[in-house]
Coordinates of C-alpha atoms in Angstrom, one line a residue:
M18 CA 119.6 148.9 119.6
S19 CA 119.4 147.8 122.7
I20 CA 121.4 150.2 125.9
T21 CA 123.5 146.9 126.4
K22 CA 124.8 146.6 122.9
K23 CA 125.4 150.5 122.3
K24 CA 127.5 150.0 125.9
A25 CA 129.2 147.3 124.0
F26 CA 129.6 149.5 120.5
A27 CA 131.2 152.3 123.0
A28 CA 133.9 149.4 125.2
T29 CA 135.2 148.7 121.8
L30 CA 135.9 152.2 120.8
A31 CA 139.7 151.6 121.8
V32 CA 140.4 149.7 119.1
V33 CA 138.3 151.3 116.5
V34 CA 139.8 154.3 117.2
A35 CA 143.8 152.5 117.1
L36 CA 142.6 151.6 113.4
L37 CA 142.1 154.8 112.4
G38 CA 145.0 155.8 113.2
Y39 CA 144.6 158.1 116.6
F40 CA 146.1 157.1 120.0
Y41 CA 143.8 156.0 123.0
W42 CA 144.5 154.0 125.8
T43 CA 141.7 152.7 128.0
S44 CA 142.8 152.3 131.8
K45 CA 143.7 149.5 133.8
D46 CA 140.5 150.4 135.4
T47 CA 138.3 149.9 132.1
P48 CA 140.4 147.3 130.5
F49 CA 138.6 146.4 126.2
S50 CA 135.5 144.4 126.5
T51 CA 132.6 143.4 124.8
D52 CA 130.9 141.5 127.6
P53 CA 130.7 142.1 130.7
T54 CA 130.1 138.4 131.6
G55 CA 133.4 137.1 130.5
P56 CA 133.4 134.2 127.6
S57 CA 130.3 133.5 126.2
P58 CA 128.4 129.8 126.9
T59 CA 128.8 129.5 122.9
D60 CA 132.5 130.5 122.9
P61 CA 134.7 127.9 122.1
L62 CA 137.2 129.4 124.2
A63 CA 135.0 129.8 127.1
G64 CA 136.0 127.9 130.4
A65 CA 139.1 126.4 128.8
A66 CA 141.9 128.5 130.5
S67 CA 143.6 125.6 132.7
S68 CA 144.1 124.2 129.1
V69 CA 146.7 126.8 128.3
S70 CA 149.3 124.3 128.6
G71 CA 148.1 121.6 126.1
P72 CA 148.9 122.0 122.1
A73 CA 148.6 124.8 120.0
L74 CA 144.6 125.0 118.8
P75 CA 143.5 124.9 114.8
A76 CA 142.8 128.6 113.5
I77 CA 139.4 129.9 114.0
E78 CA 138.7 131.8 111.2
S79 CA 135.3 133.3 110.4
K80 CA 132.8 131.4 108.5
A81 CA 131.6 134.3 107.3
R82 CA 134.2 136.4 106.2
S83 CA 135.1 134.9 103.0
S84 CA 131.9 135.7 102.0
I85 CA 131.3 139.6 103.4
V86 CA 134.6 140.0 102.1
A87 CA 134.1 138.7 98.4
L88 CA 130.6 141.2 98.7
L89 CA 132.3 144.3 99.8
D90 CA 134.9 144.0 96.7
S91 CA 131.9 143.7 94.2
G92 CA 130.8 147.2 95.4
M93 CA 128.2 145.7 97.5
S94 CA 127.7 148.0 101.2
I95 CA 128.6 147.0 104.7
Q96 CA 125.1 146.8 105.2
E97 CA 124.4 144.6 102.7
S98 CA 127.8 142.6 102.5
V99 CA 126.5 141.9 106.8
A100 CA 123.1 140.9 105.9
A101 CA 123.9 138.5 102.8
G102 CA 127.0 137.1 104.3
S103 CA 125.4 136.5 107.9
G104 CA 122.0 135.4 106.7
G105 CA 119.8 137.8 107.9
R106 CA 120.0 139.8 111.0
E107 CA 121.1 138.1 113.5
V108 CA 125.1 138.4 113.8
N109 CA 127.0 136.2 115.9
D110 CA 129.8 135.3 113.3
P111 CA 133.0 137.6 115.1
Y112 CA 134.0 138.9 111.7
A113 CA 130.6 140.5 111.2
A114 CA 130.4 141.8 114.6
S115 CA 133.7 143.2 114.3
L116 CA 133.4 144.9 111.1
L117 CA 130.1 146.5 112.3
I118 CA 131.3 147.9 114.9
K119 CA 134.3 149.8 113.4
A120 CA 132.0 150.8 110.4
S121 CA 129.8 152.3 113.3
V122 CA 132.2 154.9 114.1
A123 CA 134.3 155.1 110.9
C124 CA 131.3 155.5 108.5
G125 CA 130.6 158.5 110.9
E126 CA 133.4 160.3 110.1
S127 CA 133.0 159.1 106.2
M128 CA 129.9 161.4 106.2
D129 CA 130.8 163.7 108.4
A130 CA 132.2 166.1 105.4
T131 CA 132.7 169.1 108.1
N132 CA 134.9 167.2 110.5
T133 CA 136.3 165.2 107.9
L134 CA 137.7 166.9 105.5
E135 CA 137.8 170.6 106.9
G136 CA 141.3 172.6 106.7
P137 CA 144.3 170.9 105.2
R138 CA 142.8 168.0 105.8
V139 CA 140.8 168.1 102.3
D140 CA 143.7 166.4 99.9
A141 CA 143.7 163.7 97.3
S142 CA 145.3 161.0 99.5
R143 CA 142.4 161.0 101.9
L144 CA 139.4 162.1 99.6
W145 CA 140.0 158.8 97.8
A146 CA 139.1 157.3 101.3
R147 CA 136.6 159.5 102.3
E148 CA 134.5 158.4 98.7
R149 CA 135.0 154.8 99.4
L150 CA 134.0 154.5 102.5
T151 CA 130.8 156.7 101.4
E152 CA 130.0 153.6 99.2
L153 CA 130.9 151.2 101.8
C154 CA 128.3 153.2 104.1
Y155 CA 125.8 153.8 102.4
G156 CA 122.3 152.4 104.1
F157 CA 124.3 152.0 107.7
D158 CA 122.5 151.2 110.2
E159 CA 124.0 148.9 112.8
T160 CA 120.2 149.3 114.4
K161 CA 119.2 146.6 111.8
F162 CA 120.8 143.5 113.3
N163 CA 121.0 142.0 116.3
V164 CA 124.5 141.0 116.7
S165 CA 125.0 138.6 119.5
A166 CA 128.8 137.6 118.8
S167 CA 131.1 138.6 122.1
A168 CA 134.4 138.8 122.8
I169 CA 136.1 137.7 126.2
D170 CA 136.4 140.6 128.6
F171 CA 139.8 139.9 130.2
G172 CA 139.4 142.8 132.8
T173 CA 136.4 141.3 134.3
M174 CA 137.8 138.0 134.3
A175 CA 140.7 138.8 136.4
K176 CA 138.8 140.8 138.9
R177 CA 136.5 137.6 139.5
Q178 CA 138.6 134.7 138.2
G179 CA 142.1 136.0 139.4
E180 CA 145.2 137.5 137.4
A181 CA 146.5 133.9 137.0
V182 CA 143.5 132.6 135.3
A183 CA 142.9 135.4 132.8
V184 CA 146.4 135.4 131.6
E185 CA 146.5 132.3 130.8
E186 CA 143.1 132.4 128.9
A187 CA 144.5 135.6 127.3
R188 CA 148.1 133.1 126.3
R189 CA 145.2 130.4 124.9
T190 CA 143.4 132.9 122.9
L191 CA 146.3 134.3 121.6
R192 CA 147.4 130.7 120.5
S193 CA 144.2 129.6 119.4
G194 CA 144.3 132.5 116.1
A195 CA 140.6 133.6 117.6
G196 CA 138.6 136.8 116.0
Y197 CA 140.0 140.4 116.6
F198 CA 138.5 141.8 119.8
D199 CA 139.7 138.7 121.8
M200 CA 143.4 138.8 120.1
Y201 CA 143.7 142.2 121.0
G202 CA 142.0 142.1 124.3
A203 CA 144.5 139.3 125.2
G204 CA 147.3 141.0 124.0
Q205 CA 146.3 144.0 126.3
L206 CA 146.0 142.1 129.5
L207 CA 149.4 140.5 128.7
M208 CA 150.9 144.0 128.9
E209 CA 148.7 145.1 130.9
T210 CA 150.1 142.8 133.8
G211 CA 153.7 142.2 132.6
H212 CA 153.5 139.5 131.2
F213 CA 154.1 139.8 127.2
P214 CA 157.8 139.8 126.3
L215 CA 157.9 143.3 125.0
Q216 CA 161.5 143.7 125.3
E217 CA 162.0 140.9 123.5
V218 CA 159.7 141.4 120.7
A219 CA 159.5 144.7 120.2
G220 CA 162.7 146.2 122.1
A221 CA 164.3 146.7 119.0
A222 CA 161.7 148.7 116.8
G223 CA 163.0 152.0 118.5
P224 CA 163.2 154.5 121.7
E225 CA 161.0 152.7 124.7
P226 CA 157.2 153.9 123.2
G227 CA 154.3 154.4 125.8
M228 CA 151.5 152.3 126.2
P229 CA 149.6 154.4 123.8
E230 CA 151.9 153.4 121.0
L231 CA 152.3 149.9 122.3
M232 CA 148.2 149.2 121.7
Q233 CA 148.7 151.2 118.4
A234 CA 151.3 148.7 116.9
W235 CA 149.3 146.0 118.6
A236 CA 145.9 146.9 117.0
H237 CA 147.3 147.4 113.8
A238 CA 149.4 143.9 113.9
V239 CA 146.2 141.6 114.8
T240 CA 144.4 143.1 111.8
L241 CA 147.6 142.9 109.5
D242 CA 147.8 139.2 110.7
Q243 CA 143.7 138.9 110.0
C244 CA 144.5 140.2 106.6
E245 CA 147.2 138.1 105.7
R246 CA 145.4 135.0 106.5
Y247 CA 142.1 135.5 105.7
G248 CA 142.0 138.4 103.2
G249 CA 140.1 141.5 102.8
C250 CA 142.6 144.3 103.2
G251 CA 143.2 144.6 99.9
P252 CA 142.9 148.2 97.6
K253 CA 139.1 148.5 97.8
S254 CA 138.4 147.0 101.8
F255 CA 137.2 148.7 104.6
E256 CA 140.3 148.8 106.8
V257 CA 142.3 150.4 103.9
A258 CA 139.7 153.3 103.4
A259 CA 139.6 153.5 107.2
F260 CA 143.1 153.9 107.5
C261 CA 143.8 156.0 105.2
L262 CA 140.5 158.3 105.6
S263 CA 142.8 159.7 108.6
M264 CA 146.1 158.8 107.9
G265 CA 145.9 160.3 104.2
C266 CA 147.3 157.5 101.8
K267 CA 148.3 156.9 98.0
E268 CA 145.1 155.1 96.3
G269 CA 145.5 152.0 95.6
V270 CA 147.8 150.4 98.9
T271 CA 146.7 147.5 100.4
F272 CA 146.5 147.9 104.5
V273 CA 150.6 146.4 104.5
E274 CA 151.6 149.3 101.6
A275 CA 149.5 151.7 103.9
L276 CA 151.0 151.4 107.1
R277 CA 154.3 151.0 105.8
A278 CA 154.2 154.3 103.9
R279 CA 151.9 156.5 106.6
L280 CA 153.6 155.0 109.8
P281 CA 157.3 156.4 111.4
A282 CA 159.5 153.7 110.7
E283 CA 159.9 152.4 114.4
D284 CA 156.2 152.3 114.3
F285 CA 156.3 150.1 111.3
R286 CA 158.7 147.9 112.9
R287 CA 156.8 147.7 115.9
V288 CA 154.1 146.5 114.0
Q289 CA 156.0 143.7 112.4
A290 CA 157.3 142.8 115.5
F291 CA 154.4 142.1 117.4
Q292 CA 153.0 140.5 114.1
R293 CA 156.0 138.0 113.8
W294 CA 154.9 137.0 117.1
I295 CA 151.5 136.2 116.7
V296 CA 152.7 133.8 113.9
V297 CA 155.5 132.2 115.8
N298 CA 153.4 132.0 119.1
R299 CA 150.5 130.3 117.1
G300 CA 152.9 127.4 116.3
T301 CA 153.9 126.7 119.8

C-alpha cells in the first residue's frame, strides 16, 4: 500500500474506533479526512455544493454491497468477499473501501489474543465475537487491494473554499444518502461549525453530551441507517462482531439489538434520534 493510502487509512481511525465502542475525537485542526484534495473527480457529489437548495437526490447505494454481504454471510472471509464482490484487486466501491478500512483495525485486534482478551475481557460475550472476527479476518491483507474510492474532505473544503461552501456540500451529502464516510464527515462538519440542530435532534435524549459522545452516537446512527437500508448488519456481520468484541454482547444479536443492549439508555436514544433525523432529512 502506498504512503498516501496508509495516511488515508490512518485518517479514518476516528470512525473505526467509534464503531468499536471507544471514544475518540479529532480536533478542529485535524478534521476527519480520507482525501486531502477534496471530492474525487469521479465522485457523484463532486463540485455540487451550489445545488444544495434543489430537490433531494436519490439514495446512492453501493453496487458491491449486496454481493459482499451475501458472501460474508455464506462464510467467506473479508479478503475473499471483497475480491469477489469488487471483481478483483481494484476497489472503487465505497462500501468495499470502508469495509477494508474498518477491517484494517478490527482484524488486528481480533488476531491479538493477549491485548484483546486479557483479564476481565475473557468472557463468552466477547469470545464468540473474537471467533467470528477471526473467521472474517482470515488471510486479511489490505495491501492486496488498490483502493481508489475516496471520501469528501469537508475540513479541507472549508479551508480552501470557505465554510459556507463546505456546509452546503455537507447538507447536500446528508440528503443524498451517500456512503458511510461521507455521511460521517458531513455530520462532523455541521457539528463542528454549529450548523447541526443538536438541541432539536438530540437534546431530549439526556444530559448534554460532549463532542466525543456525540460523534460516537453519530457514527452508530450512520452505520445503523445504512444497515437498515442495505442490510449487512445481522448476527454474523462484521459490524456486530466488531462492536461486540469491544462491548460484549449476547451471541445472535443484530447490530441494533447490540446497541440497545450495551449502550447506556441515553446514548441509545441519541443514536435513535440521529438516525431518525437522517431519514427525515434525506426526504426533504
